[in-house]
PDB file of C-alpha atoms in Angstrom:
ATOM      1  CA  MET A   1      31.603  -9.323 -60.099  1.00 76.00           C
ATOM      2  CA  ASN A   2      30.604 -12.331 -62.206  1.00 88.00           C
ATOM      3  CA  SER A   3      27.158 -13.773 -61.471  1.00 91.00           C
ATOM      4  CA  GLU A   4      25.601 -17.110 -62.339  1.00 95.00           C
ATOM      5  CA  SER A   5      22.673 -19.284 -61.235  1.00 97.00           C
ATOM      6  CA  HIS A   6      22.561 -22.945 -60.205  1.00 97.00           C
ATOM      7  CA  THR A   7      20.204 -25.501 -58.716  1.00 98.00           C
ATOM      8  CA  PHE A   8      21.402 -28.230 -56.355  1.00 98.00           C
ATOM      9  CA  SER A   9      19.512 -31.066 -54.733  1.00 97.00           C
ATOM     10  CA  ILE A  10      20.037 -31.753 -51.030  1.00 97.00           C
ATOM     11  CA  GLU A  11      17.961 -34.539 -49.497  1.00 95.00           C
ATOM     12  CA  SER A  12      15.624 -34.470 -52.508  1.00 94.00           C
ATOM     13  CA  LYS A  13      14.950 -30.741 -52.108  1.00 96.00           C
ATOM     14  CA  GLN A  14      15.921 -28.295 -54.857  1.00 98.00           C
ATOM     15  CA  TYR A  15      17.937 -25.260 -53.776  1.00 98.00           C
ATOM     16  CA  ASP A  16      18.088 -22.340 -56.192  1.00 98.00           C
ATOM     17  CA  ILE A  17      21.180 -20.222 -55.712  1.00 98.00           C
ATOM     18  CA  SER A  18      22.952 -17.331 -57.348  1.00 98.00           C
ATOM     19  CA  VAL A  19      26.732 -17.073 -57.222  1.00 98.00           C
ATOM     20  CA  HIS A  20      28.490 -13.700 -57.217  1.00 97.00           C
ATOM     21  CA  ARG A  21      32.228 -14.176 -57.668  1.00 94.00           C
ATOM     22  CA  GLN A  22      34.993 -11.624 -57.176  1.00 94.00           C
ATOM     23  CA  LEU A  23      37.859 -14.066 -56.684  1.00 90.00           C
ATOM     24  CA  ASN A  24      38.933 -17.159 -58.589  1.00 90.00           C
ATOM     25  CA  ASN A  25      42.163 -18.437 -57.099  1.00 92.00           C
ATOM     26  CA  THR A  26      44.043 -21.676 -57.748  1.00 92.00           C
ATOM     27  CA  GLU A  27      43.186 -25.025 -56.228  1.00 92.00           C
ATOM     28  CA  VAL A  28      45.761 -24.484 -53.459  1.00 95.00           C
ATOM     29  CA  ALA A  29      43.763 -21.564 -52.058  1.00 97.00           C
ATOM     30  CA  VAL A  30      42.013 -22.439 -48.820  1.00 98.00           C
ATOM     31  CA  ARG A  31      38.265 -21.962 -49.233  1.00 98.00           C
ATOM     32  CA  LEU A  32      36.749 -20.304 -46.152  1.00 98.00           C
ATOM     33  CA  LEU A  33      33.019 -21.098 -45.927  1.00 98.00           C
ATOM     34  CA  ILE A  34      30.770 -18.890 -43.785  1.00 98.00           C
ATOM     35  CA  PRO A  35      27.040 -19.694 -43.790  1.00 98.00           C
ATOM     36  CA  ALA A  36      24.888 -16.851 -42.473  1.00 97.00           C
ATOM     37  CA  TYR A  37      21.255 -15.889 -42.038  1.00 97.00           C
ATOM     38  CA  ILE A  38      20.948 -12.107 -41.695  1.00 96.00           C
ATOM     39  CA  PHE A  39      17.700 -10.760 -40.271  1.00 93.00           C
ATOM     40  CA  ASN A  40      18.597  -7.360 -38.784  1.00 95.00           C
ATOM     41  CA  SER A  41      21.356  -4.757 -38.654  1.00 96.00           C
ATOM     42  CA  VAL A  42      22.996  -6.432 -35.651  1.00 97.00           C
ATOM     43  CA  SER A  43      23.368  -9.810 -37.365  1.00 97.00           C
ATOM     44  CA  PHE A  44      24.720  -8.040 -40.453  1.00 98.00           C
ATOM     45  CA  ARG A  45      27.319  -6.189 -38.396  1.00 98.00           C
ATOM     46  CA  ILE A  46      28.383  -9.420 -36.644  1.00 98.00           C
ATOM     47  CA  LEU A  47      29.094 -10.963 -40.041  1.00 98.00           C
ATOM     48  CA  GLU A  48      30.732  -7.777 -41.308  1.00 98.00           C
ATOM     49  CA  VAL A  49      33.326  -7.676 -38.488  1.00 98.00           C
ATOM     50  CA  CYS A  50      33.960 -11.399 -39.003  1.00 98.00           C
ATOM     51  CA  ILE A  51      34.773 -10.774 -42.663  1.00 98.00           C
ATOM     52  CA  GLY A  52      36.842  -7.724 -41.762  1.00 98.00           C
ATOM     53  CA  SER A  53      38.964  -9.718 -39.327  1.00 98.00           C
ATOM     54  CA  ILE A  54      39.697 -12.317 -42.009  1.00 98.00           C
ATOM     55  CA  LEU A  55      40.601  -9.728 -44.637  1.00 98.00           C
ATOM     56  CA  LYS A  56      42.945  -7.972 -42.209  1.00 97.00           C
ATOM     57  CA  ASN A  57      44.662 -11.010 -40.715  1.00 97.00           C
ATOM     58  CA  THR A  58      44.887 -13.544 -43.554  1.00 97.00           C
ATOM     59  CA  HIS A  59      47.908 -13.320 -45.835  1.00 93.00           C
ATOM     60  CA  GLU A  60      47.911 -16.753 -47.430  1.00 93.00           C
ATOM     61  CA  ASN A  61      46.240 -17.871 -50.631  1.00 96.00           C
ATOM     62  CA  TYR A  62      42.547 -18.063 -49.739  1.00 97.00           C
ATOM     63  CA  GLU A  63      38.983 -17.311 -50.806  1.00 97.00           C
ATOM     64  CA  ILE A  64      36.147 -16.183 -48.567  1.00 98.00           C
ATOM     65  CA  TRP A  65      32.800 -17.721 -49.493  1.00 98.00           C
ATOM     66  CA  VAL A  66      29.815 -16.257 -47.656  1.00 98.00           C
ATOM     67  CA  ILE A  67      26.663 -18.351 -48.046  1.00 98.00           C
ATOM     68  CA  ASP A  68      23.656 -16.102 -47.541  1.00 98.00           C
ATOM     69  CA  ASN A  69      20.991 -18.564 -46.397  1.00 97.00           C
ATOM     70  CA  ASN A  70      17.846 -16.932 -47.792  1.00 97.00           C
ATOM     71  CA  SER A  71      18.141 -13.682 -45.858  1.00 97.00           C
ATOM     72  CA  PRO A  72      15.780 -10.807 -46.702  1.00 96.00           C
ATOM     73  CA  PRO A  73      16.901  -9.393 -50.093  1.00 96.00           C
ATOM     74  CA  ARG A  74      18.059  -6.057 -48.647  1.00 96.00           C
ATOM     75  CA  TYR A  75      20.831  -7.843 -46.753  1.00 97.00           C
ATOM     76  CA  SER A  76      21.854  -9.898 -49.768  1.00 96.00           C
ATOM     77  CA  GLU A  77      22.286  -6.632 -51.662  1.00 96.00           C
ATOM     78  CA  LEU A  78      24.442  -5.216 -48.870  1.00 97.00           C
ATOM     79  CA  LEU A  79      26.654  -8.305 -48.974  1.00 97.00           C
ATOM     80  CA  LYS A  80      27.264  -7.759 -52.672  1.00 96.00           C
ATOM     81  CA  GLU A  81      28.862  -4.411 -51.810  1.00 96.00           C
ATOM     82  CA  ILE A  82      31.546  -5.988 -49.596  1.00 97.00           C
ATOM     83  CA  GLY A  83      34.848  -6.329 -51.394  1.00 96.00           C
ATOM     84  CA  GLY A  84      37.148  -9.331 -51.201  1.00 96.00           C
ATOM     85  CA  ILE A  85      34.512 -12.037 -50.908  1.00 97.00           C
ATOM     86  CA  ASN A  86      32.623 -14.494 -53.066  1.00 98.00           C
ATOM     87  CA  LEU A  87      28.926 -14.690 -52.302  1.00 98.00           C
ATOM     88  CA  ILE A  88      26.418 -17.515 -52.645  1.00 98.00           C
ATOM     89  CA  VAL A  89      22.808 -16.415 -52.222  1.00 98.00           C
ATOM     90  CA  ASN A  90      20.504 -19.297 -51.385  1.00 98.00           C
ATOM     91  CA  HIS A  91      16.963 -18.403 -52.492  1.00 98.00           C
ATOM     92  CA  THR A  92      15.355 -21.485 -50.890  1.00 97.00           C
ATOM     93  CA  GLU A  93      14.481 -21.703 -47.202  1.00 95.00           C
ATOM     94  CA  PRO A  94      16.635 -24.489 -45.684  1.00 96.00           C
ATOM     95  CA  ILE A  95      14.177 -26.570 -43.669  1.00 93.00           C
ATOM     96  CA  ASP A  96      15.048 -29.895 -42.069  1.00 92.00           C
ATOM     97  CA  PRO A  97      12.756 -32.412 -43.811  1.00 89.00           C
ATOM     98  CA  LEU A  98      12.748 -34.554 -40.666  1.00 86.00           C
ATOM     99  CA  LYS A  99      11.244 -31.804 -38.524  1.00 71.00           C
ATOM    100  CA  ASN A 100       7.547 -32.529 -38.247  1.00 53.00           C
ATOM    101  CA  LEU A 101       5.771 -29.214 -37.756  1.00 44.00           C
ATOM    102  CA  HIS A 102       2.368 -30.902 -37.956  1.00 37.00           C
ATOM    103  CA  GLN A 103       2.623 -32.700 -34.637  1.00 40.00           C
ATOM    104  CA  GLY A 104       2.797 -29.618 -32.457  1.00 42.00           C
ATOM    105  CA  LYS A 105       6.585 -29.799 -32.072  1.00 46.00           C
ATOM    106  CA  PHE A 106       7.295 -26.104 -32.417  1.00 47.00           C
ATOM    107  CA  SER A 107      10.483 -24.417 -31.317  1.00 50.00           C
ATOM    108  CA  PHE A 108      10.553 -21.131 -29.437  1.00 50.00           C
ATOM    109  CA  PHE A 109      11.157 -19.329 -32.741  1.00 50.00           C
ATOM    110  CA  ASP A 110       8.154 -21.064 -34.298  1.00 49.00           C
ATOM    111  CA  LYS A 111       5.868 -19.995 -31.479  1.00 48.00           C
ATOM    112  CA  VAL A 112       7.086 -16.418 -31.153  1.00 48.00           C
ATOM    113  CA  GLN A 113       7.843 -15.325 -34.682  1.00 47.00           C
ATOM    114  CA  ASN A 114       6.799 -17.747 -37.368  1.00 49.00           C
ATOM    115  CA  PHE A 115       3.030 -17.956 -37.237  1.00 47.00           C
ATOM    116  CA  VAL A 116       0.826 -16.488 -39.945  1.00 45.00           C
ATOM    117  CA  GLY A 117      -2.693 -16.629 -38.534  1.00 48.00           C
ATOM    118  CA  LYS A 118      -2.978 -20.170 -37.171  1.00 47.00           C
ATOM    119  CA  VAL A 119      -0.722 -21.730 -39.775  1.00 46.00           C
ATOM    120  CA  PRO A 120       2.961 -22.110 -38.847  1.00 53.00           C
ATOM    121  CA  LYS A 121       5.339 -20.562 -41.343  1.00 65.00           C
ATOM    122  CA  LEU A 122       8.266 -22.842 -42.068  1.00 76.00           C
ATOM    123  CA  SER A 123      11.468 -21.134 -40.974  1.00 83.00           C
ATOM    124  CA  GLN A 124      15.104 -22.152 -40.735  1.00 87.00           C
ATOM    125  CA  LEU A 125      15.111 -20.609 -37.253  1.00 79.00           C
ATOM    126  CA  SER A 126      13.346 -23.737 -36.030  1.00 78.00           C
ATOM    127  CA  ASN A 127      16.571 -25.662 -36.745  1.00 85.00           C
ATOM    128  CA  GLY A 128      19.468 -23.311 -37.386  1.00 89.00           C
ATOM    129  CA  ALA A 129      22.007 -26.141 -37.220  1.00 92.00           C
ATOM    130  CA  TYR A 130      20.426 -27.879 -40.196  1.00 95.00           C
ATOM    131  CA  ALA A 131      20.297 -24.575 -42.089  1.00 96.00           C
ATOM    132  CA  ASN A 132      24.036 -24.159 -41.499  1.00 97.00           C
ATOM    133  CA  ALA A 133      24.603 -27.678 -42.820  1.00 97.00           C
ATOM    134  CA  VAL A 134      22.710 -26.821 -46.000  1.00 98.00           C
ATOM    135  CA  GLY A 135      24.726 -23.633 -46.403  1.00 98.00           C
ATOM    136  CA  LEU A 136      27.997 -25.518 -46.046  1.00 98.00           C
ATOM    137  CA  GLU A 137      26.839 -28.230 -48.450  1.00 98.00           C
ATOM    138  CA  LEU A 138      26.025 -25.565 -51.042  1.00 98.00           C
ATOM    139  CA  GLY A 139      29.424 -23.978 -50.505  1.00 98.00           C
ATOM    140  CA  CYS A 140      31.191 -27.308 -51.024  1.00 98.00           C
ATOM    141  CA  ARG A 141      29.369 -27.759 -54.329  1.00 98.00           C
ATOM    142  CA  VAL A 142      30.131 -24.289 -55.692  1.00 98.00           C
ATOM    143  CA  ILE A 143      33.817 -23.919 -54.869  1.00 98.00           C
ATOM    144  CA  ASN A 144      36.533 -25.133 -57.211  1.00 97.00           C
ATOM    145  CA  GLN A 145      36.189 -28.905 -57.017  1.00 97.00           C
ATOM    146  CA  ASP A 146      39.963 -29.275 -57.257  1.00 97.00           C
ATOM    147  CA  SER A 147      40.364 -27.341 -53.988  1.00 97.00           C
ATOM    148  CA  ARG A 148      42.649 -29.046 -51.516  1.00 98.00           C
ATOM    149  CA  LEU A 149      41.594 -27.486 -48.205  1.00 98.00           C
ATOM    150  CA  VAL A 150      38.335 -26.072 -46.854  1.00 98.00           C
ATOM    151  CA  PHE A 151      37.831 -24.152 -43.616  1.00 98.00           C
ATOM    152  CA  THR A 152      34.317 -23.847 -42.179  1.00 98.00           C
ATOM    153  CA  MET A 153      33.381 -21.231 -39.599  1.00 98.00           C
ATOM    154  CA  HIS A 154      30.451 -19.419 -38.029  1.00 98.00           C
ATOM    155  CA  SER A 155      29.610 -15.799 -38.760  1.00 97.00           C
ATOM    156  CA  ASP A 156      30.029 -14.787 -35.093  1.00 98.00           C
ATOM    157  CA  THR A 157      33.765 -15.452 -35.058  1.00 98.00           C
ATOM    158  CA  LEU A 158      36.860 -13.270 -35.210  1.00 98.00           C
ATOM    159  CA  VAL A 159      40.337 -13.984 -36.570  1.00 98.00           C
ATOM    160  CA  LEU A 160      42.826 -12.467 -34.143  1.00 98.00           C
ATOM    161  CA  LYS A 161      46.349 -13.180 -35.433  1.00 97.00           C
ATOM    162  CA  SER A 162      47.928 -12.717 -38.838  1.00 95.00           C
ATOM    163  CA  ASN A 163      49.403 -16.224 -39.128  1.00 94.00           C
ATOM    164  CA  TRP A 164      46.279 -18.059 -37.952  1.00 98.00           C
ATOM    165  CA  LEU A 165      45.796 -20.020 -41.153  1.00 98.00           C
ATOM    166  CA  THR A 166      49.499 -20.849 -41.397  1.00 97.00           C
ATOM    167  CA  PHE A 167      49.320 -22.288 -37.881  1.00 98.00           C
ATOM    168  CA  LEU A 168      46.274 -24.448 -38.629  1.00 98.00           C
ATOM    169  CA  LYS A 169      47.821 -25.761 -41.834  1.00 98.00           C
ATOM    170  CA  SER A 170      51.037 -26.581 -39.960  1.00 98.00           C
ATOM    171  CA  ARG A 171      49.085 -29.047 -37.789  1.00 98.00           C
ATOM    172  CA  LEU A 172      48.221 -31.124 -40.861  1.00 98.00           C
ATOM    173  CA  THR A 173      50.431 -34.124 -41.628  1.00 98.00           C
ATOM    174  CA  ASP A 174      50.223 -37.149 -43.876  1.00 98.00           C
ATOM    175  CA  ARG A 175      48.029 -38.748 -41.192  1.00 98.00           C
ATOM    176  CA  VAL A 176      46.304 -35.717 -39.658  1.00 98.00           C
ATOM    177  CA  ARG A 177      43.833 -34.552 -42.301  1.00 98.00           C
ATOM    178  CA  ALA A 178      41.543 -32.351 -40.219  1.00 98.00           C
ATOM    179  CA  VAL A 179      42.316 -29.636 -37.675  1.00 98.00           C
ATOM    180  CA  ALA A 180      39.813 -27.697 -35.589  1.00 98.00           C
ATOM    181  CA  CYS A 181      39.829 -24.843 -33.119  1.00 98.00           C
ATOM    182  CA  TRP A 182      37.890 -27.002 -30.635  1.00 98.00           C
ATOM    183  CA  LYS A 183      36.026 -30.272 -30.220  1.00 97.00           C
ATOM    184  CA  ASP A 184      32.373 -30.867 -29.436  1.00 94.00           C
ATOM    185  CA  ASN A 185      32.418 -32.771 -26.139  1.00 87.00           C
ATOM    186  CA  ILE A 186      29.050 -34.436 -26.651  1.00 87.00           C
ATOM    187  CA  ARG A 187      27.965 -37.328 -28.865  1.00 89.00           C
ATOM    188  CA  VAL A 188      31.011 -38.527 -30.842  1.00 94.00           C
ATOM    189  CA  ASN A 189      33.577 -35.978 -29.558  1.00 94.00           C
ATOM    190  CA  ALA A 190      34.079 -34.668 -33.093  1.00 98.00           C
ATOM    191  CA  LEU A 191      35.981 -31.661 -34.366  1.00 98.00           C
ATOM    192  CA  HIS A 192      33.611 -28.689 -34.362  1.00 98.00           C
ATOM    193  CA  ILE A 193      32.389 -27.225 -37.634  1.00 97.00           C
ATOM    194  CA  GLY A 194      32.674 -23.693 -36.197  1.00 97.00           C
ATOM    195  CA  GLY A 195      36.386 -23.654 -36.964  1.00 98.00           C
ATOM    196  CA  LEU A 196      37.359 -26.705 -38.991  1.00 98.00           C
ATOM    197  CA  LEU A 197      40.106 -27.115 -41.596  1.00 98.00           C
ATOM    198  CA  PHE A 198      39.881 -30.356 -43.559  1.00 98.00           C
ATOM    199  CA  ASP A 199      41.220 -32.127 -46.616  1.00 98.00           C
ATOM    200  CA  PHE A 200      38.628 -31.503 -49.329  1.00 98.00           C
ATOM    201  CA  THR A 201      40.063 -34.175 -51.591  1.00 98.00           C
ATOM    202  CA  LEU A 202      39.303 -36.835 -48.956  1.00 98.00           C
ATOM    203  CA  PHE A 203      35.919 -35.240 -48.312  1.00 98.00           C
ATOM    204  CA  LYS A 204      34.975 -36.015 -51.888  1.00 95.00           C
ATOM    205  CA  ASN A 205      36.791 -39.345 -52.209  1.00 97.00           C
ATOM    206  CA  PHE A 206      35.191 -40.737 -49.035  1.00 97.00           C
ATOM    207  CA  GLU A 207      31.738 -39.397 -49.968  1.00 96.00           C
ATOM    208  CA  MET A 208      31.416 -37.331 -46.801  1.00 97.00           C
ATOM    209  CA  ASN A 209      28.694 -34.811 -46.115  1.00 97.00           C
ATOM    210  CA  LEU A 210      28.013 -32.187 -43.462  1.00 98.00           C
ATOM    211  CA  LEU A 211      24.452 -33.165 -42.559  1.00 97.00           C
ATOM    212  CA  PRO A 212      23.568 -34.054 -38.945  1.00 95.00           C
ATOM    213  CA  ASN A 213      22.315 -37.411 -37.726  1.00 95.00           C
ATOM    214  CA  ILE A 214      20.542 -36.418 -34.521  1.00 93.00           C
ATOM    215  CA  ASN A 215      18.846 -39.408 -32.880  1.00 91.00           C
ATOM    216  CA  SER A 216      20.340 -41.462 -35.745  1.00 93.00           C
ATOM    217  CA  SER A 217      17.263 -40.411 -37.714  1.00 91.00           C
ATOM    218  CA  ARG A 218      19.005 -40.031 -41.082  1.00 93.00           C
ATOM    219  CA  PHE A 219      21.330 -42.986 -40.864  1.00 92.00           C
ATOM    220  CA  PRO A 220      20.114 -45.588 -38.336  1.00 94.00           C
ATOM    221  CA  ASP A 221      23.279 -47.635 -38.798  1.00 94.00           C
ATOM    222  CA  ARG A 222      25.463 -44.733 -37.662  1.00 94.00           C
ATOM    223  CA  PRO A 223      25.880 -43.138 -34.222  1.00 94.00           C
ATOM    224  CA  GLU A 224      24.146 -39.878 -33.371  1.00 95.00           C
ATOM    225  CA  TYR A 225      26.160 -36.881 -34.521  1.00 96.00           C
ATOM    226  CA  ASP A 226      25.781 -33.177 -35.278  1.00 96.00           C
ATOM    227  CA  VAL A 227      26.539 -30.925 -38.257  1.00 97.00           C
ATOM    228  CA  GLY A 228      29.952 -31.675 -39.743  1.00 97.00           C
ATOM    229  CA  ASP A 229      30.766 -34.495 -37.305  1.00 98.00           C
ATOM    230  CA  PHE A 230      30.752 -37.048 -40.103  1.00 98.00           C
ATOM    231  CA  VAL A 231      34.077 -35.619 -41.290  1.00 98.00           C
ATOM    232  CA  THR A 232      35.705 -36.743 -38.041  1.00 98.00           C
ATOM    233  CA  ILE A 233      33.927 -40.094 -38.048  1.00 97.00           C
ATOM    234  CA  LYS A 234      34.894 -40.916 -41.620  1.00 97.00           C
ATOM    235  CA  LEU A 235      38.537 -39.879 -41.251  1.00 98.00           C
ATOM    236  CA  LEU A 236      39.000 -41.925 -38.079  1.00 98.00           C
ATOM    237  CA  ASP A 237      37.270 -44.925 -39.670  1.00 97.00           C
ATOM    238  CA  ARG A 238      39.720 -44.727 -42.579  1.00 98.00           C
ATOM    239  CA  GLY A 239      42.724 -44.685 -40.261  1.00 98.00           C
ATOM    240  CA  TYR A 240      43.496 -40.967 -40.367  1.00 98.00           C
ATOM    241  CA  ASP A 241      44.031 -38.701 -37.356  1.00 98.00           C
ATOM    242  CA  ILE A 242      42.575 -35.353 -36.270  1.00 98.00           C
ATOM    243  CA  TYR A 243      43.903 -32.447 -34.222  1.00 98.00           C
ATOM    244  CA  SER A 244      42.168 -30.000 -31.875  1.00 98.00           C
ATOM    245  CA  CYS A 245      43.768 -26.745 -30.725  1.00 98.00           C
ATOM    246  CA  LYS A 246      44.035 -25.579 -27.143  1.00 98.00           C
ATOM    247  CA  ASN A 247      40.962 -23.563 -26.235  1.00 98.00           C
ATOM    248  CA  THR A 248      38.772 -22.314 -23.400  1.00 98.00           C
ATOM    249  CA  TYR A 249      35.757 -24.337 -24.535  1.00 97.00           C
ATOM    250  CA  ASN A 250      37.353 -27.726 -23.955  1.00 97.00           C
ATOM    251  CA  ASP A 251      39.493 -26.447 -21.072  1.00 97.00           C
ATOM    252  CA  PRO A 252      37.939 -23.410 -19.316  1.00 96.00           C
ATOM    253  CA  SER A 253      41.002 -23.071 -17.073  1.00 97.00           C
ATOM    254  CA  MET A 254      42.968 -21.812 -20.074  1.00 97.00           C
ATOM    255  CA  VAL A 255      41.341 -18.410 -19.645  1.00 97.00           C
ATOM    256  CA  ASP A 256      44.057 -17.831 -17.044  1.00 96.00           C
ATOM    257  CA  LEU A 257      46.598 -17.730 -19.890  1.00 95.00           C
ATOM    258  CA  ILE A 258      44.985 -14.586 -21.316  1.00 97.00           C
ATOM    259  CA  PRO A 259      46.707 -11.434 -20.032  1.00 95.00           C
ATOM    260  CA  LYS A 260      44.531  -9.453 -17.638  1.00 95.00           C
ATOM    261  CA  LYS A 261      44.770  -6.364 -19.842  1.00 95.00           C
ATOM    262  CA  ASN A 262      43.323  -8.252 -22.834  1.00 96.00           C
ATOM    263  CA  PRO A 263      39.543  -7.561 -23.094  1.00 96.00           C
ATOM    264  CA  LEU A 264      38.973 -11.112 -24.337  1.00 96.00           C
ATOM    265  CA  ARG A 265      39.772 -12.397 -20.851  1.00 96.00           C
ATOM    266  CA  LYS A 266      36.414 -11.051 -19.679  1.00 94.00           C
ATOM    267  CA  LEU A 267      34.439 -11.540 -22.904  1.00 96.00           C
ATOM    268  CA  HIS A 268      32.865 -14.965 -22.482  1.00 95.00           C
ATOM    269  CA  SER A 269      33.531 -16.821 -25.743  1.00 96.00           C
ATOM    270  CA  ASP A 270      35.364 -19.797 -27.193  1.00 97.00           C
ATOM    271  CA  ARG A 271      38.975 -18.586 -27.369  1.00 98.00           C
ATOM    272  CA  CYS A 272      41.668 -20.584 -29.158  1.00 98.00           C
ATOM    273  CA  PHE A 273      45.457 -20.605 -28.685  1.00 98.00           C
ATOM    274  CA  ASP A 274      48.334 -21.446 -30.980  1.00 97.00           C
ATOM    275  CA  ASP A 275      51.522 -23.224 -29.875  1.00 94.00           C
ATOM    276  CA  GLU A 276      53.015 -19.917 -28.717  1.00 95.00           C
ATOM    277  CA  GLY A 277      50.123 -19.396 -26.340  1.00 96.00           C
ATOM    278  CA  ASP A 278      48.704 -16.547 -28.405  1.00 97.00           C
ATOM    279  CA  LEU A 279      44.999 -16.120 -29.110  1.00 98.00           C
ATOM    280  CA  PHE A 280      44.289 -16.536 -32.815  1.00 98.00           C
ATOM    281  CA  PHE A 281      40.543 -17.253 -33.073  1.00 98.00           C
ATOM    282  CA  ALA A 282      37.424 -16.496 -31.026  1.00 98.00           C
ATOM    283  CA  HIS A 283      33.755 -17.453 -31.292  1.00 98.00           C
ATOM    284  CA  MET A 284      30.985 -15.501 -29.534  1.00 96.00           C
ATOM    285  CA  GLY A 285      28.442 -18.342 -29.610  1.00 93.00           C
ATOM    286  CA  ARG A 286      24.631 -18.287 -29.855  1.00 88.00           C
ATOM    287  CA  GLY A 287      24.895 -15.481 -32.389  1.00 90.00           C
ATOM    288  CA  THR A 288      21.358 -15.776 -33.768  1.00 88.00           C
ATOM    289  CA  PRO A 289      19.361 -15.650 -30.506  1.00 85.00           C
ATOM    290  CA  LYS A 290      21.692 -12.982 -29.137  1.00 90.00           C
ATOM    291  CA  ALA A 291      21.264 -10.800 -32.237  1.00 91.00           C
ATOM    292  CA  LYS A 292      17.498 -11.215 -31.869  1.00 87.00           C
ATOM    293  CA  GLY A 293      17.700 -10.006 -28.276  1.00 85.00           C
ATOM    294  CA  ILE A 294      16.025 -13.113 -26.840  1.00 80.00           C
ATOM    295  CA  TYR A 295      19.063 -14.698 -25.196  1.00 76.00           C
ATOM    296  CA  ASN A 296      19.148 -13.850 -21.503  1.00 75.00           C
ATOM    297  CA  GLN A 297      21.909 -15.625 -19.655  1.00 80.00           C
ATOM    298  CA  LYS A 298      24.095 -13.797 -17.171  1.00 81.00           C
ATOM    299  CA  GLY A 299      27.816 -13.707 -17.793  1.00 81.00           C
ATOM    300  CA  LYS A 300      27.593 -14.213 -21.552  1.00 88.00           C
ATOM    301  CA  THR A 301      28.981 -11.915 -24.236  1.00 93.00           C
ATOM    302  CA  TYR A 302      26.404 -10.005 -26.258  1.00 92.00           C
ATOM    303  CA  PRO A 303      26.612  -8.634 -29.814  1.00 96.00           C
ATOM    304  CA  GLU A 304      27.219  -5.020 -28.802  1.00 96.00           C
ATOM    305  CA  GLU A 305      30.216  -6.047 -26.689  1.00 96.00           C
ATOM    306  CA  TRP A 306      31.470  -8.355 -29.429  1.00 98.00           C
ATOM    307  CA  ILE A 307      31.209  -5.734 -32.167  1.00 98.00           C
ATOM    308  CA  ASN A 308      32.779  -3.073 -29.945  1.00 98.00           C
ATOM    309  CA  TYR A 309      35.722  -5.378 -29.226  1.00 98.00           C
ATOM    310  CA  ALA A 310      36.172  -6.102 -32.918  1.00 98.00           C
ATOM    311  CA  GLU A 311      36.071  -2.439 -33.886  1.00 98.00           C
ATOM    312  CA  HIS A 312      38.567  -1.305 -31.230  1.00 97.00           C
ATOM    313  CA  TYR A 313      41.004  -4.204 -30.986  1.00 97.00           C
ATOM    314  CA  VAL A 314      40.790  -6.322 -34.151  1.00 98.00           C
ATOM    315  CA  LEU A 315      39.915  -4.270 -37.231  1.00 96.00           C
TER     316      LEU A 315
END
């Protein structure tokens, strides 16, 4: 494994990273970017089964890029032992510079876990969405800059069908330059970053980024949008089209299409279908609070169920 160090600036903050590369494919390889913050054995296992599902079910030209977002060093070392991936280790805590921790605006994570004496310890857990945006931005800067396609995903997802990437690529046309597993129904109705394939050449040419603009605080002249939504906004503004797959997030009634004998019918998650009506991608959702054991909502899928499903039916 080749290793190298870099420093990148994001919103005037310097991020020190180390890159550990096993693969170096051509520019036509799809770069799969997975940002992750690993804080216990459960969160590590969630990411591990995600990677395993990709390695088993992806047969096209691709590269997996895991972005370890300043996890405790013991987990970074464990990631280095996983074969078939490239690893970016971010050594700088990704904190949203617009979050004012000095005005008493503390999140649940701040109050419960991130106090040292009476002084709040800055933690990415106070804004995990922004931390994911930083991870994806770092990934976009490290990958081969001649790459044509990038796919972004969350660590609590599973690839379920061997031709999943072929299907997503088949939805691209001269006009459709971004395809996602589902859309975010709020704000600007953008393709969701949790399973998004997009044209990386246009990403660079149109000077896109993956940072959020909640409350239009970063860019007052733009609408409010979340992590990765600017890709949708920019493509539509330039006259391109987007495509969203059939899924149970945007249309909950589609759960009826899942055979009763399939365990995913009962595992509450975002489940995505191809044109043949087959499940090809699933997202547990709320992976961080669930892995911490502080997410208590009836009817939801929890990490133990998710990992058990992956081990018995996917890997």
